CSV table of C-alpha atoms (C1' of nucleotides) in Angstrom, one decimal:
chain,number,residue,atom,x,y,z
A,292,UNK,CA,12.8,-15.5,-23.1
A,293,UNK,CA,11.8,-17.8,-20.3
A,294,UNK,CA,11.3,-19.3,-16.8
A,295,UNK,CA,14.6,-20.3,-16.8
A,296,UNK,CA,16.6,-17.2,-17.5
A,297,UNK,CA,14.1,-14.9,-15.4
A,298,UNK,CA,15.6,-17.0,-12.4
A,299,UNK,CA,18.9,-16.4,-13.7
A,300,UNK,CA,18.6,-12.6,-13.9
A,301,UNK,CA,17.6,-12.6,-10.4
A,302,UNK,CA,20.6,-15.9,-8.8
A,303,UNK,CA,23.5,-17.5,-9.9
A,304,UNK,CA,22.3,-21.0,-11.8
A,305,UNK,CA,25.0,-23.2,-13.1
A,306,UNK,CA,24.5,-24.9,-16.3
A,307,UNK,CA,23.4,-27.7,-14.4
A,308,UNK,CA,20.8,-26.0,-12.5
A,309,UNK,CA,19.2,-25.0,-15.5
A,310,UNK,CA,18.8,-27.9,-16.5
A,311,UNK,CA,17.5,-29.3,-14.0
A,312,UNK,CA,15.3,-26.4,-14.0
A,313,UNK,CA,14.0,-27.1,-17.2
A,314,UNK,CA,13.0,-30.3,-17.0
A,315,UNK,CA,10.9,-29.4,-14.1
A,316,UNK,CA,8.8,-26.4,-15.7
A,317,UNK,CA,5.3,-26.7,-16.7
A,318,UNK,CA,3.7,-25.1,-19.5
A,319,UNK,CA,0.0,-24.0,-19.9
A,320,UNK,CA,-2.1,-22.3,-22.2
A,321,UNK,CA,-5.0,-19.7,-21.2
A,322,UNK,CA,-7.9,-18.1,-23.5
A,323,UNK,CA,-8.9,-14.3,-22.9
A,324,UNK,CA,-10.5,-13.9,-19.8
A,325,UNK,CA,-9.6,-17.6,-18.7
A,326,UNK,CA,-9.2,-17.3,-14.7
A,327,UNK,CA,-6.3,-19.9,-14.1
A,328,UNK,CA,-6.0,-19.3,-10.4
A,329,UNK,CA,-8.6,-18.5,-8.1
A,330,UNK,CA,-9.2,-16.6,-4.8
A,331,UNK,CA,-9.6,-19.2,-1.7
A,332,UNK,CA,-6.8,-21.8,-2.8
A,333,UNK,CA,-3.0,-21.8,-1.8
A,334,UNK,CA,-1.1,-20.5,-4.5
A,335,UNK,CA,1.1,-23.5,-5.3
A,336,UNK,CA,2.7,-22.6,-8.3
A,337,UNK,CA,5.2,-20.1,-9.4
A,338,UNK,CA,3.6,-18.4,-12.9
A,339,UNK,CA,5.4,-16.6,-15.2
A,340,UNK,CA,4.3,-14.9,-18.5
A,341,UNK,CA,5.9,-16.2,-21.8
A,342,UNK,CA,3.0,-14.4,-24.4
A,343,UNK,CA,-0.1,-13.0,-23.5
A,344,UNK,CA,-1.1,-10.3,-20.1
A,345,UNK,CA,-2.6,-11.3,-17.2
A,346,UNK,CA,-3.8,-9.9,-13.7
A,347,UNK,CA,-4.2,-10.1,-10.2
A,348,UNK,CA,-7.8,-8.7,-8.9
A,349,UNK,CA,-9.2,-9.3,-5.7
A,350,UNK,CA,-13.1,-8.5,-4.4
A,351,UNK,CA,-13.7,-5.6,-2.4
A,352,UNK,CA,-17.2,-4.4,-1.5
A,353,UNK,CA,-18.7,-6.5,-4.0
A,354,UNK,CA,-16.4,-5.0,-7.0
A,355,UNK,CA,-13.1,-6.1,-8.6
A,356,UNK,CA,-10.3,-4.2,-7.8
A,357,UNK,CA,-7.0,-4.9,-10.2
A,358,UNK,CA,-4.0,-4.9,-7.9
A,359,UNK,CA,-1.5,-6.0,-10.6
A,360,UNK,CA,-0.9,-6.4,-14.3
A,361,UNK,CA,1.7,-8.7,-15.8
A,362,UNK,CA,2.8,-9.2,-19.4
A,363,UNK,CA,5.5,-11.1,-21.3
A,364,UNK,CA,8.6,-11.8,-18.9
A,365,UNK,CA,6.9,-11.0,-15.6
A,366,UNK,CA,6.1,-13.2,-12.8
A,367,UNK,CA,2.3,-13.7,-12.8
A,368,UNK,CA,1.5,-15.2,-8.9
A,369,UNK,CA,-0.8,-14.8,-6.3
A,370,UNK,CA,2.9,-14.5,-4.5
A,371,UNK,CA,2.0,-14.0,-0.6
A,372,UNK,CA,-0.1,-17.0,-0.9
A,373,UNK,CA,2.5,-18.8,-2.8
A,374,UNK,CA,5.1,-17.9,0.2
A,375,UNK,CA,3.2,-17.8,2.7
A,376,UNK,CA,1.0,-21.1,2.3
A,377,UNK,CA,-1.9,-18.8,3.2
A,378,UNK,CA,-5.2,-19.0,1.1
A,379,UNK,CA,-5.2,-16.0,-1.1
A,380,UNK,CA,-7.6,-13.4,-1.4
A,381,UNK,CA,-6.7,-12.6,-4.8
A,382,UNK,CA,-7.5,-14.8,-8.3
A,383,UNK,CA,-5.1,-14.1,-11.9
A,384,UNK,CA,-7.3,-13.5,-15.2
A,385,UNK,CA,-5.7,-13.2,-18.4
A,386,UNK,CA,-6.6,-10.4,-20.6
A,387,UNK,CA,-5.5,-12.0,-23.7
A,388,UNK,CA,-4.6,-15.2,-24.5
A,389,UNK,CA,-1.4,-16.5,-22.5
A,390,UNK,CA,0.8,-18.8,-22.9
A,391,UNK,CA,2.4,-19.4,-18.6
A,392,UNK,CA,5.4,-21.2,-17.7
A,393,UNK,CA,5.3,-22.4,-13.9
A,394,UNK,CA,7.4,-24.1,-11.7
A,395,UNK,CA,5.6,-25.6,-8.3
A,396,UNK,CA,6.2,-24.8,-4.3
A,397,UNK,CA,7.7,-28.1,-4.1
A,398,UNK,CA,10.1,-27.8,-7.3
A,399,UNK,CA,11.0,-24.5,-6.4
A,400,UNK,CA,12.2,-26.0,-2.9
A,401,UNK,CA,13.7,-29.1,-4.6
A,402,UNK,CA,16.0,-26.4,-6.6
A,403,UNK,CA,16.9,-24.1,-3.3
A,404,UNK,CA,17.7,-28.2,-1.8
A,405,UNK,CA,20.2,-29.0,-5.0
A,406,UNK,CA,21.2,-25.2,-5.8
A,407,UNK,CA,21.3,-23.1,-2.9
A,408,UNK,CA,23.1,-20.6,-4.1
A,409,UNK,CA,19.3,-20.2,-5.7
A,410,UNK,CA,17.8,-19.6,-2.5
A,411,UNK,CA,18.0,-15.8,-2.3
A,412,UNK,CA,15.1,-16.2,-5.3
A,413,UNK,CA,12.1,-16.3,-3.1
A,414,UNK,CA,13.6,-13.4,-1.0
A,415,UNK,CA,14.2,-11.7,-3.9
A,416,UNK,CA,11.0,-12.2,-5.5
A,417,UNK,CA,9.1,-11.1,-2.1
A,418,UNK,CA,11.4,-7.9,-1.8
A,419,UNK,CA,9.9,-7.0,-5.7
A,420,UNK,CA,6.5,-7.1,-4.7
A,421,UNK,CA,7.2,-5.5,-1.6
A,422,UNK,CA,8.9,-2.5,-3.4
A,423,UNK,CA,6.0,-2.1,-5.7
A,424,UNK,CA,3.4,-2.0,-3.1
A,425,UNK,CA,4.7,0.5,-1.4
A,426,UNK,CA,5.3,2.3,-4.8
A,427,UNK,CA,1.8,1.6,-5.1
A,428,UNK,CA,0.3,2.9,-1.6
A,429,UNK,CA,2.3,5.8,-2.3
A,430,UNK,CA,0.6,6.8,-5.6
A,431,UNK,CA,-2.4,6.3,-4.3
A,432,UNK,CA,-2.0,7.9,-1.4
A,433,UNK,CA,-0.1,11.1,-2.8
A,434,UNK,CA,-0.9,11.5,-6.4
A,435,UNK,CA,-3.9,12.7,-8.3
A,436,UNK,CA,-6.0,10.3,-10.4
A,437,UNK,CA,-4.5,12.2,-13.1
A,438,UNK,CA,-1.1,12.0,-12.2
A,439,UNK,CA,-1.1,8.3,-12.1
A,440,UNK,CA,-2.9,7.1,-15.4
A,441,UNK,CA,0.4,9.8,-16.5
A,442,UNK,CA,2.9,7.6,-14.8
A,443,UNK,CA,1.5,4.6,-16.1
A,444,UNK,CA,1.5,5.9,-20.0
A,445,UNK,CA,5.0,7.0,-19.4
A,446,UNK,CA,6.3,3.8,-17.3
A,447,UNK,CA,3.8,1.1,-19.2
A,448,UNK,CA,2.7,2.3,-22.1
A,449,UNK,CA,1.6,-1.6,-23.2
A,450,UNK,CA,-0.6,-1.6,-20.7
A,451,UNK,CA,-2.4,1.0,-21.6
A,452,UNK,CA,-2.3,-0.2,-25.3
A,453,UNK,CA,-3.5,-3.5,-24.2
A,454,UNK,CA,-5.7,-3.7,-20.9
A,455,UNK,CA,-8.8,-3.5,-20.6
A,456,UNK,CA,-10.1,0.1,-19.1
A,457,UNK,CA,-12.5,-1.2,-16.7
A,458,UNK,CA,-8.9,-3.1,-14.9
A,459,UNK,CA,-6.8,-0.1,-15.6
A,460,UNK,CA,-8.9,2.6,-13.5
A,461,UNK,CA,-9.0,-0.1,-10.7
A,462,UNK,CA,-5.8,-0.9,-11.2
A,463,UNK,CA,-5.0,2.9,-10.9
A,464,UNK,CA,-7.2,2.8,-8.1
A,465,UNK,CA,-10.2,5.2,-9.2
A,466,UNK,CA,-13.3,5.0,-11.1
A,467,UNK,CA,-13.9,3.9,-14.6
A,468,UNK,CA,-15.7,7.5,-15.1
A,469,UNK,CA,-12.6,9.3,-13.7
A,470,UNK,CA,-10.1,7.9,-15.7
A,471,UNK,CA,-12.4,8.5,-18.9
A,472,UNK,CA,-12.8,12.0,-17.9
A,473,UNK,CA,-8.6,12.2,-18.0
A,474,UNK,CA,-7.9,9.6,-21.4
A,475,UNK,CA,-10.6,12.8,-22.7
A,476,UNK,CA,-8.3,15.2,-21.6
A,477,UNK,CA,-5.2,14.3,-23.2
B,174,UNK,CA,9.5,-9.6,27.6
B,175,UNK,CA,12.8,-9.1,25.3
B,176,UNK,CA,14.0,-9.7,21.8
B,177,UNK,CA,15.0,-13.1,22.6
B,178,UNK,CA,11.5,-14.0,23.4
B,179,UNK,CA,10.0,-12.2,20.6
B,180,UNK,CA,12.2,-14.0,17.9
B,181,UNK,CA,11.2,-17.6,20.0
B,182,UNK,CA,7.7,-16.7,18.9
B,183,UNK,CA,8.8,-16.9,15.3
B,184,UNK,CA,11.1,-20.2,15.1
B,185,UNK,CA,12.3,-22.8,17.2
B,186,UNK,CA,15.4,-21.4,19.4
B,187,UNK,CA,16.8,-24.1,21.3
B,188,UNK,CA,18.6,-23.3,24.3
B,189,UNK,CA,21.8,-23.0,23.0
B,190,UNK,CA,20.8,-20.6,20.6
B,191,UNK,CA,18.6,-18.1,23.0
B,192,UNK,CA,21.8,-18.0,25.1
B,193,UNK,CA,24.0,-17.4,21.9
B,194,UNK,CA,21.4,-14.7,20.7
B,195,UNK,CA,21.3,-13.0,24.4
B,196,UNK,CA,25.2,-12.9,24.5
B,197,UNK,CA,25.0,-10.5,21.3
B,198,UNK,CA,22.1,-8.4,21.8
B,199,UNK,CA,22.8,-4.5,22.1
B,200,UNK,CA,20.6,-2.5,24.5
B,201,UNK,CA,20.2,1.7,23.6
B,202,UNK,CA,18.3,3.8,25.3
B,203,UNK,CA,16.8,7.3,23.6
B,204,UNK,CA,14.9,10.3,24.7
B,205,UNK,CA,11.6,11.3,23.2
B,206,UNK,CA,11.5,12.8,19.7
B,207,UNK,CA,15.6,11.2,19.5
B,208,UNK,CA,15.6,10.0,16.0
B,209,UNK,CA,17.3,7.1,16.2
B,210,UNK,CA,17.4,6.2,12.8
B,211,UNK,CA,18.2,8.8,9.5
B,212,UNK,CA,16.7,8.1,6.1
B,213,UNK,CA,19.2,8.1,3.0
B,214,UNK,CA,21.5,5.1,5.6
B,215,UNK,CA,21.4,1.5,5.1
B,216,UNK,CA,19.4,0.2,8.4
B,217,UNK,CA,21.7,-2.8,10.0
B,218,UNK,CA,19.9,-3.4,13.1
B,219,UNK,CA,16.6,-5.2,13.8
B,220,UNK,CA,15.4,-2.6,16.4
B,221,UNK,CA,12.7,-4.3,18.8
B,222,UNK,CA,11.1,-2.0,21.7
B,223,UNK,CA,11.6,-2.9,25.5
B,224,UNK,CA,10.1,0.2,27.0
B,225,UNK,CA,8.1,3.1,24.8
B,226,UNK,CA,6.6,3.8,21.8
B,227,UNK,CA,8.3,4.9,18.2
B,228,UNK,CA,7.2,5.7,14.8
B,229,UNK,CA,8.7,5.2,11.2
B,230,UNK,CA,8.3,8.2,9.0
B,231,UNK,CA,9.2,9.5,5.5
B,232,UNK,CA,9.1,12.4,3.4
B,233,UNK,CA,6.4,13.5,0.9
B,234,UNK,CA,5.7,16.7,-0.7
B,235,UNK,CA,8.1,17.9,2.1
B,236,UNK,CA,5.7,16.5,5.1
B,237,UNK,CA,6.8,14.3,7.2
B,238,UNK,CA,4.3,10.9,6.7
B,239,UNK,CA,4.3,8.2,9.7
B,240,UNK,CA,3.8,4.8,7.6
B,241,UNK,CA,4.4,2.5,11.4
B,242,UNK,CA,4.2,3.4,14.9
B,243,UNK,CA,5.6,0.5,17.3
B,244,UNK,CA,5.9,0.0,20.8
B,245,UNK,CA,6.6,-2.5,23.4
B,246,UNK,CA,7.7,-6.2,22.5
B,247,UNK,CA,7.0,-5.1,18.6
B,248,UNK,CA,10.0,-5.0,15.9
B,249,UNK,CA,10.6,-0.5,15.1
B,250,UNK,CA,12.9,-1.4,12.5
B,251,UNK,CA,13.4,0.2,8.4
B,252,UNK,CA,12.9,-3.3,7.6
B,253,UNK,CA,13.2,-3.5,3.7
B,254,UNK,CA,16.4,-1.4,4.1
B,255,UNK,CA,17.6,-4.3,6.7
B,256,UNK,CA,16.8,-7.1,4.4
B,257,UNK,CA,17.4,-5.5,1.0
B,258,UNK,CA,20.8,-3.7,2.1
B,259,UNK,CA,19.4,-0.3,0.5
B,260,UNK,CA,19.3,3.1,1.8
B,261,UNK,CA,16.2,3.6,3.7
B,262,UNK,CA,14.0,6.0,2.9
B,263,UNK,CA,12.5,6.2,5.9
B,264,UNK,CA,14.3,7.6,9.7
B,265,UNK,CA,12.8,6.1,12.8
B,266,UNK,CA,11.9,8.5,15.9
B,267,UNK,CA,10.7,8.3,19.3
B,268,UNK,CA,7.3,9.5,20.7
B,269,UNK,CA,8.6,8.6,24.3
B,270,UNK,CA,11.5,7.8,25.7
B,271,UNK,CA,12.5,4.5,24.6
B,272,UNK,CA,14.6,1.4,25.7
B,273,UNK,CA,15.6,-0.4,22.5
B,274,UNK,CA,17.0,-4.0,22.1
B,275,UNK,CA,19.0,-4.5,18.3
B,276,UNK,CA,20.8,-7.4,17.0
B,277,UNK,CA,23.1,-6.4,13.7
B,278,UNK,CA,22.1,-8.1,10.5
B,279,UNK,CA,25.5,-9.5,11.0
B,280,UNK,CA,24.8,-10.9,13.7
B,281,UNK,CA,21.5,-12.3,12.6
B,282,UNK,CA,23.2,-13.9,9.5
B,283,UNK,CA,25.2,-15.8,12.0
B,284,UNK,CA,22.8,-16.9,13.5
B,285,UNK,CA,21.2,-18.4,10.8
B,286,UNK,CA,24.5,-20.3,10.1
B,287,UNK,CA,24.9,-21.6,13.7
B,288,UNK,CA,21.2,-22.0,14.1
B,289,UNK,CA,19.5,-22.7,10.6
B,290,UNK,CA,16.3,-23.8,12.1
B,291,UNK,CA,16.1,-19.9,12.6
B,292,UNK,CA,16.1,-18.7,9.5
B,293,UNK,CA,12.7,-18.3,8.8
B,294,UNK,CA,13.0,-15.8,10.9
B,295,UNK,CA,13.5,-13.0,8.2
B,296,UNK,CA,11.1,-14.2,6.0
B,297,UNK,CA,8.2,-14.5,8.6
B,298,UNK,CA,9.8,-10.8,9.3
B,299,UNK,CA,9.0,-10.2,6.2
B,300,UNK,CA,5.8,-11.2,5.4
B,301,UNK,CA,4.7,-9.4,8.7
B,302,UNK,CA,5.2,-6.4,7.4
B,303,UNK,CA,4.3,-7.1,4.0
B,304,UNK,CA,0.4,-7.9,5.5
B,305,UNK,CA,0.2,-5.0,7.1
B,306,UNK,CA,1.3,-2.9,4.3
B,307,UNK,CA,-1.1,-4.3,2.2
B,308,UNK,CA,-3.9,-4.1,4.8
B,309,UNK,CA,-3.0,-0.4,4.9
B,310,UNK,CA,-3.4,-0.1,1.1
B,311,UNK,CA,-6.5,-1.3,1.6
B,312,UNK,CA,-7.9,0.5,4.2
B,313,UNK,CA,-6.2,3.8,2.8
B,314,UNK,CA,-8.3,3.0,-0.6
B,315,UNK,CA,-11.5,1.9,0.8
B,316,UNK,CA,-12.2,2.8,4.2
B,317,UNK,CA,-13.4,6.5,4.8
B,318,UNK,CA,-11.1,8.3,7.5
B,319,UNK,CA,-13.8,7.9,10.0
B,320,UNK,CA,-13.5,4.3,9.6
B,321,UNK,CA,-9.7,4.1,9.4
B,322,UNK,CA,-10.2,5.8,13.2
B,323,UNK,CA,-11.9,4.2,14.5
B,324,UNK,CA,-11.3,0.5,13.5
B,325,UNK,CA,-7.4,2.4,15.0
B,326,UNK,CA,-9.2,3.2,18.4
B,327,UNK,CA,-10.4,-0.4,18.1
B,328,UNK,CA,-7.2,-2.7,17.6
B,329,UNK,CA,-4.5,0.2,19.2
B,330,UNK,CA,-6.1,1.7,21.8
B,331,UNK,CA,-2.4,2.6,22.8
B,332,UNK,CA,-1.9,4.4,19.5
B,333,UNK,CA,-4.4,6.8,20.8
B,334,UNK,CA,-3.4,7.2,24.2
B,335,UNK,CA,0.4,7.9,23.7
B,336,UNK,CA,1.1,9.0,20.3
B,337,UNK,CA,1.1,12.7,19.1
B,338,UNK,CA,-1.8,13.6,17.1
B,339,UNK,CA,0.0,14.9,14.4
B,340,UNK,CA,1.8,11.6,13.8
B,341,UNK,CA,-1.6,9.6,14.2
B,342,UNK,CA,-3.2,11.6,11.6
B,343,UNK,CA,-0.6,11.1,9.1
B,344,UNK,CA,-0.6,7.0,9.8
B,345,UNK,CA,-4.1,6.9,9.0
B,346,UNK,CA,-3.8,8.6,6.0
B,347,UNK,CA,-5.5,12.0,6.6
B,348,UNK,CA,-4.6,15.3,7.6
B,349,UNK,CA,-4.6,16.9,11.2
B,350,UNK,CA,-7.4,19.0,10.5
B,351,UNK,CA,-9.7,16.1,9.4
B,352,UNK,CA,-8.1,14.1,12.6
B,353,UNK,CA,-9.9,16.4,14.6
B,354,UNK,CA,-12.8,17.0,13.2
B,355,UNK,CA,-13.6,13.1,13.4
B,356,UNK,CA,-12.6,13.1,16.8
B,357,UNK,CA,-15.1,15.8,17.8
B,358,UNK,CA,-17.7,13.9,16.3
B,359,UNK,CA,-17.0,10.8,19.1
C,275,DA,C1',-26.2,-8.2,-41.5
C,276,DT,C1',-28.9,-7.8,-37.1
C,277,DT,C1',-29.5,-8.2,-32.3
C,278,DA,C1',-28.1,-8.5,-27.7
C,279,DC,C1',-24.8,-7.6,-24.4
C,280,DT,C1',-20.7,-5.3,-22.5
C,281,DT,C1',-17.5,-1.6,-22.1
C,282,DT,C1',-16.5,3.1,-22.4
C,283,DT,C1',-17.8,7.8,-22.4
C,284,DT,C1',-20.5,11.8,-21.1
C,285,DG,C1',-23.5,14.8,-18.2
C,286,DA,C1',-25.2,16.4,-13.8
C,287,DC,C1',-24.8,16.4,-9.1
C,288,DA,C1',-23.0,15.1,-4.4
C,289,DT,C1',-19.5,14.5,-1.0
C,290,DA,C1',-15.4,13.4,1.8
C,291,DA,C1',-11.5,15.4,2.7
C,292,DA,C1',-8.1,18.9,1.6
C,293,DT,C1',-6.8,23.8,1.9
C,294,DC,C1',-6.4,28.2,4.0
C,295,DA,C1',-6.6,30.8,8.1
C,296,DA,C1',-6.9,31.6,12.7
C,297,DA,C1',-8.3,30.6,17.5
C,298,DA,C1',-7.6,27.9,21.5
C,299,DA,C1',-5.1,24.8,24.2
C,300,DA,C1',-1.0,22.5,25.6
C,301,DA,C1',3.8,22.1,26.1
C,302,DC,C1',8.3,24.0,26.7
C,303,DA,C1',12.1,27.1,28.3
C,304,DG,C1',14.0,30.2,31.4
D,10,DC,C1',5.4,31.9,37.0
D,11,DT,C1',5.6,34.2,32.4
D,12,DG,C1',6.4,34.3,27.7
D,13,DT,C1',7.1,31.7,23.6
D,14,DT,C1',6.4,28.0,20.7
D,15,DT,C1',4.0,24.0,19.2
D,16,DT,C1',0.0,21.2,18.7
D,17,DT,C1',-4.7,20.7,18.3
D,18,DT,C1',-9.1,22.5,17.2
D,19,DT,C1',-12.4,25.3,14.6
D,20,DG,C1',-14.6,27.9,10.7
D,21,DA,C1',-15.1,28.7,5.9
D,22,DT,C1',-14.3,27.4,1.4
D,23,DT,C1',-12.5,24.6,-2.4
D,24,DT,C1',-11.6,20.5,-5.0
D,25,DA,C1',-10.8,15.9,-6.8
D,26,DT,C1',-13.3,12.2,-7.5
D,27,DG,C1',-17.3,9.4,-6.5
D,28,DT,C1',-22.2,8.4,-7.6
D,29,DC,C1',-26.1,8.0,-10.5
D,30,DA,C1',-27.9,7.8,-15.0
D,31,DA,C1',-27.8,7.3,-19.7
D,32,DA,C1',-25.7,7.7,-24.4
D,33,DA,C1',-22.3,6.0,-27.5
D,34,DA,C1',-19.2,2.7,-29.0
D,35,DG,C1',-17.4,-1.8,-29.3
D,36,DT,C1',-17.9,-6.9,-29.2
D,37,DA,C1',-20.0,-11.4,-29.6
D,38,DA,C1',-23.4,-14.5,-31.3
D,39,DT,C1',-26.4,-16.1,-34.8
DNA sequence: ATTACTTTTTGACATAAATCAAAAAAACAG
DNA sequence: CTGTTTTTTTGATTTATGTCAAAAAGTAAT
């Protein structure tokens, strides 16, 4: 699986589109707890997960807060940031090693340019993260701490198999003690 | 102030197109607590308030939650259901009578093809209300109810003034009871 | 294998806000 | 204006989760 076909699942690319495509992507390797984008910046590239997991985090009252956890065949981008051309407040660490495919602001224009039947992509995109953070104010909002590390083991079990706990209860949005207290329950 | 105006603050509308835009704008007027949008629909209007104030709600645990509250020369529209073509899970109703400007997403799609310097528009939209969800997130996860209040009275002072308690109390996240209790305490 | 450091778990206690219930005030209808 | 209904406030109690502290387990470095 790849950069390529994720954009296909999501617009119409013609053979020659793909191409195209492919000759523009950018590979990159990370070690375990390498940060490779950093709060502050403009997000300029469009990262997506071959092997590995990754997440977003952003500071808040002096601790980490996990606001999103990606693993193979997920987009893994500071995305407002990258849409916007805002400096983001969030940074992506990878919790294993991971091997990122990425295209660039300026490639992903070029493409929407040559292939607009592509363009939808960014809109699309956007409308995903939108969708999941209002999933995500939601749960936090309306479901016990309990009731969300549930949802997550049922939705996403490989995260729970493969993130680190500390990111997870953030993540979650509660305390590292809390969602000890529940894993102790089950 | 009018729609026309408000979208002029967004993109570049040359003449030609503000007078295009004008010639299809539809003007509605409602009586408070008229609900002038019904979850479970697909939303095709970009609603945009002349006169009045209005709130977007939704069901949870069968109480009704106020997630926006809008009022003059601000968008009151079920946005992602206007962009994304899906039902909307949320209805839109007014706290005050209300004198509402709307242009179809038909129409808005055209346009974008008679005027593509416009299309940002949606996008920008977009991103508008994708800040403030996540700035509600936030606030909903780290800011005590007293806070949430008061940084409220600080921004909205309208909010307080003209919208039902009830509604307020659910915007911010909290229940009427504690609503009060904070407000005794100013 | 040992030591140092980090992460997770556990125990005790505190607290913000919810829940339940009802009183008081405000709004609405005739 | 009166009676009814709805909204807001108030009082008492409960609860989910945070906070503080430390023990236990896991990981990394040598």
């Amino acid at each position: 699986m790849g950069l390529v076909s994720k954009i296909q699942q999501l617009v119409d690319l013609s053979p020659e589109g793909a191409h195209w495509l492919s000759g523009n992507i950018e590979t990159f390797s990370y070690k375990k707890n390498e940060k490779f984008f950093q709060a502050g910046r403009v997000c300029n590239y469009l990262y997506y997960i071959q092997e590995g997991m990754a997440g977003g985090y952003y500071m808040s009252d002096e601790q980490e807060v996990c606001n999103w956890i990606a693993t193979e065949d997920d987009f893994a981008t500071a995305y407002y940031s990258f849409i916007s051309r805002k400096p983001s407040y969030e940074s992506i660490e990878c919790f294993e090693a991971c091997t990122i495919q990425a295209i660039s602001h300026t490639v992903l224009n070029e493409l929407y340019l040559r292939f607009p039947e592509t363009e939808r992509a960014g809109r699309l995109i956007l409308e995903e993260y939108y969708s999941r953070l209002e999933e995500r104010l939601l749960s936090i909002q309306f479901k016990t701490a309990k009731e969300r590390y549930t949802q997550l083991c049922d939705k996403r079990p490989e995260i729970i198999r493969r993130a680190p706990l500390g990111r997870i209860a953030t993540y979650l949005g509660m305390k590292q003690e809390t969602l000890s207290r529940i894993r102790a329950e089950k």
